[in-house]
Amino acid sequence: MIARLTANERDEALAALVGWAPVKDRDAMTRTFMFADFKEAFAFMTRVALAAEKMDHHPEWSNIYKTVTITLSTHEANGLTRRDIDLAKIIDGFV
Ligand code: HBI
């Protein structure tokens, strides 16, 4: 069972990530990505999906045309864990 980040660990991790913000009333973080068009957005989602499968850690996400919104939290821990930070860093590497 993976441990939730402490408040300090979470604050430090968010400060080190670009563009991710805490979700109101939930131990999760979110970032919205805007692309040139839908096919760029979907190509990004495909890369994220493959990385998520490889990590066995999956995003909560939505796509509207060229916008992709991703929320990360660890369901098993009911909050943010190191796995969310690791996946966010991989996702950020795709943009
Ligand atoms: N993704 N975000 C998230 N949180 C989880 O707890 C999680 C997951 N992907 C797969 C996964 N857990 C599996 O390990 C369990 O469903 C068995």
GROMACS .gro file of C-alpha atoms and ligand atoms in nm:
model
  112
    1MET     CA    1   0.000   0.000   0.000
    2ILE     CA    2   0.164   0.322  -0.114
    3ALA     CA    3   0.171   0.611   0.133
    4ARG     CA    4   0.010   0.949   0.068
    5LEU     CA    5   0.247   1.244   0.050
    6THR     CA    6   0.258   1.461   0.359
    7ALA     CA    7   0.141   1.820   0.317
    8ASN     CA    8   0.502   1.937   0.305
    9GLU     CA    9   0.602   1.673   0.050
   10ARG     CA   10   0.301   1.768  -0.161
   11ASP     CA   11   0.378   2.139  -0.149
   12GLU     CA   12   0.743   2.075  -0.239
   13ALA     CA   13   0.647   1.845  -0.528
   14LEU     CA   14   0.393   2.093  -0.668
   15ALA     CA   15   0.647   2.375  -0.645
   16ALA     CA   16   0.893   2.167  -0.847
   17LEU     CA   17   0.638   2.088  -1.120
   18VAL     CA   18   0.540   2.337  -1.391
   19GLY     CA   19   0.172   2.419  -1.435
   20TRP     CA   20   0.021   2.171  -1.191
   21ALA     CA   21  -0.218   2.302  -0.929
   22PRO     CA   22  -0.390   2.140  -0.631
   23VAL     CA   23  -0.756   2.044  -0.683
   24LYS     CA   24  -0.996   2.226  -0.451
   25ASP     CA   25  -1.133   2.002  -0.173
   26ARG     CA   26  -0.943   1.697  -0.293
   27ASP     CA   27  -0.595   1.554  -0.244
   28ALA     CA   28  -0.516   1.566  -0.616
   29MET     CA   29  -0.344   1.788  -0.871
   30THR     CA   30  -0.444   1.908  -1.214
   31ARG     CA   31  -0.299   2.066  -1.525
   32THR     CA   32  -0.464   2.174  -1.849
   33PHE     CA   33  -0.278   2.144  -2.181
   34MET     CA   34  -0.367   2.330  -2.500
   35PHE     CA   35  -0.249   2.202  -2.839
   36ALA     CA   36  -0.251   2.334  -3.196
   37ASP     CA   37  -0.541   2.108  -3.294
   38PHE     CA   38  -0.723   1.790  -3.205
   39LYS     CA   39  -0.475   1.551  -3.364
   40GLU     CA   40  -0.190   1.705  -3.159
   41ALA     CA   41  -0.402   1.671  -2.846
   42PHE     CA   42  -0.484   1.311  -2.923
   43ALA     CA   43  -0.121   1.225  -3.004
   44PHE     CA   44  -0.030   1.361  -2.661
   45MET     CA   45  -0.305   1.153  -2.500
   46THR     CA   46  -0.176   0.844  -2.677
   47ARG     CA   47   0.172   0.899  -2.536
   48VAL     CA   48   0.034   0.957  -2.188
   49ALA     CA   49  -0.182   0.646  -2.214
   50LEU     CA   50   0.121   0.429  -2.303
   51ALA     CA   51   0.326   0.578  -2.018
   52ALA     CA   52   0.037   0.523  -1.776
   53GLU     CA   53   0.005   0.161  -1.879
   54LYS     CA   54   0.379   0.110  -1.840
   55MET     CA   55   0.364   0.261  -1.488
   56ASP     CA   56   0.032   0.095  -1.406
   57HIS     CA   57  -0.078   0.439  -1.285
   58HIS     CA   58  -0.355   0.614  -1.470
   59PRO     CA   59  -0.481   0.970  -1.510
   60GLU     CA   60  -0.830   1.107  -1.473
   61TRP     CA   61  -0.866   1.318  -1.783
   62SER     CA   62  -1.090   1.495  -2.031
   63ASN     CA   63  -1.039   1.619  -2.385
   64ILE     CA   64  -1.233   1.893  -2.559
   65TYR     CA   65  -1.103   1.945  -2.913
   66LYS     CA   66  -0.742   2.078  -2.860
   67THR     CA   67  -0.757   2.095  -2.480
   68VAL     CA   68  -0.661   1.811  -2.248
   69THR     CA   69  -0.720   1.838  -1.873
   70ILE     CA   70  -0.542   1.584  -1.653
   71THR     CA   71  -0.602   1.520  -1.284
   72LEU     CA   72  -0.369   1.293  -1.089
   73SER     CA   73  -0.434   1.119  -0.761
   74THR     CA   74  -0.370   0.766  -0.634
   75HIS     CA   75  -0.705   0.595  -0.587
   76GLU     CA   76  -0.564   0.319  -0.366
   77ALA     CA   77  -0.429   0.582  -0.124
   78ASN     CA   78  -0.718   0.823  -0.178
   79GLY     CA   79  -0.470   1.104  -0.233
   80LEU     CA   80  -0.144   1.220  -0.388
   81THR     CA   81   0.152   0.981  -0.377
   82ARG     CA   82   0.496   0.965  -0.532
   83ARG     CA   83   0.341   0.778  -0.827
   84ASP     CA   84   0.141   1.087  -0.919
   85ILE     CA   85   0.451   1.305  -0.910
   86ASP     CA   86   0.644   1.054  -1.122
   87LEU     CA   87   0.366   1.038  -1.382
   88ALA     CA   88   0.336   1.419  -1.389
   89LYS     CA   89   0.708   1.449  -1.465
   90ILE     CA   90   0.672   1.204  -1.753
   91ILE     CA   91   0.366   1.390  -1.885
   92ASP     CA   92   0.549   1.724  -1.866
   93GLY     CA   93   0.825   1.571  -2.074
   94PHE     CA   94   0.579   1.527  -2.361
   95VAL     CA   95   0.510   1.901  -2.399
   96HBI     N1   96  -0.406   0.466  -1.113
   96HBI     N2   97  -0.432   0.686  -1.043
   96HBI     C1   98  -0.428   0.553  -1.014
   96HBI     N3   99  -0.446   0.513  -0.888
   96HBI     C2  100  -0.441   0.382  -0.854
   96HBI     O1  101  -0.460   0.347  -0.737
   96HBI     C3  102  -0.416   0.286  -0.957
   96HBI     C4  103  -0.400   0.334  -1.087
   96HBI     N4  104  -0.379   0.247  -1.187
   96HBI     C5  105  -0.374   0.105  -1.167
   96HBI     C6  106  -0.384   0.063  -1.029
   96HBI     N5  107  -0.407   0.150  -0.929
   96HBI     C7  108  -0.366  -0.082  -1.003
   96HBI     O2  109  -0.246  -0.105  -0.937
   96HBI     C8  110  -0.478  -0.136  -0.917
   96HBI     O3  111  -0.597  -0.112  -0.986
   96HBI     C9  112  -0.460  -0.283  -0.893
   0.00000   0.00000   0.00000
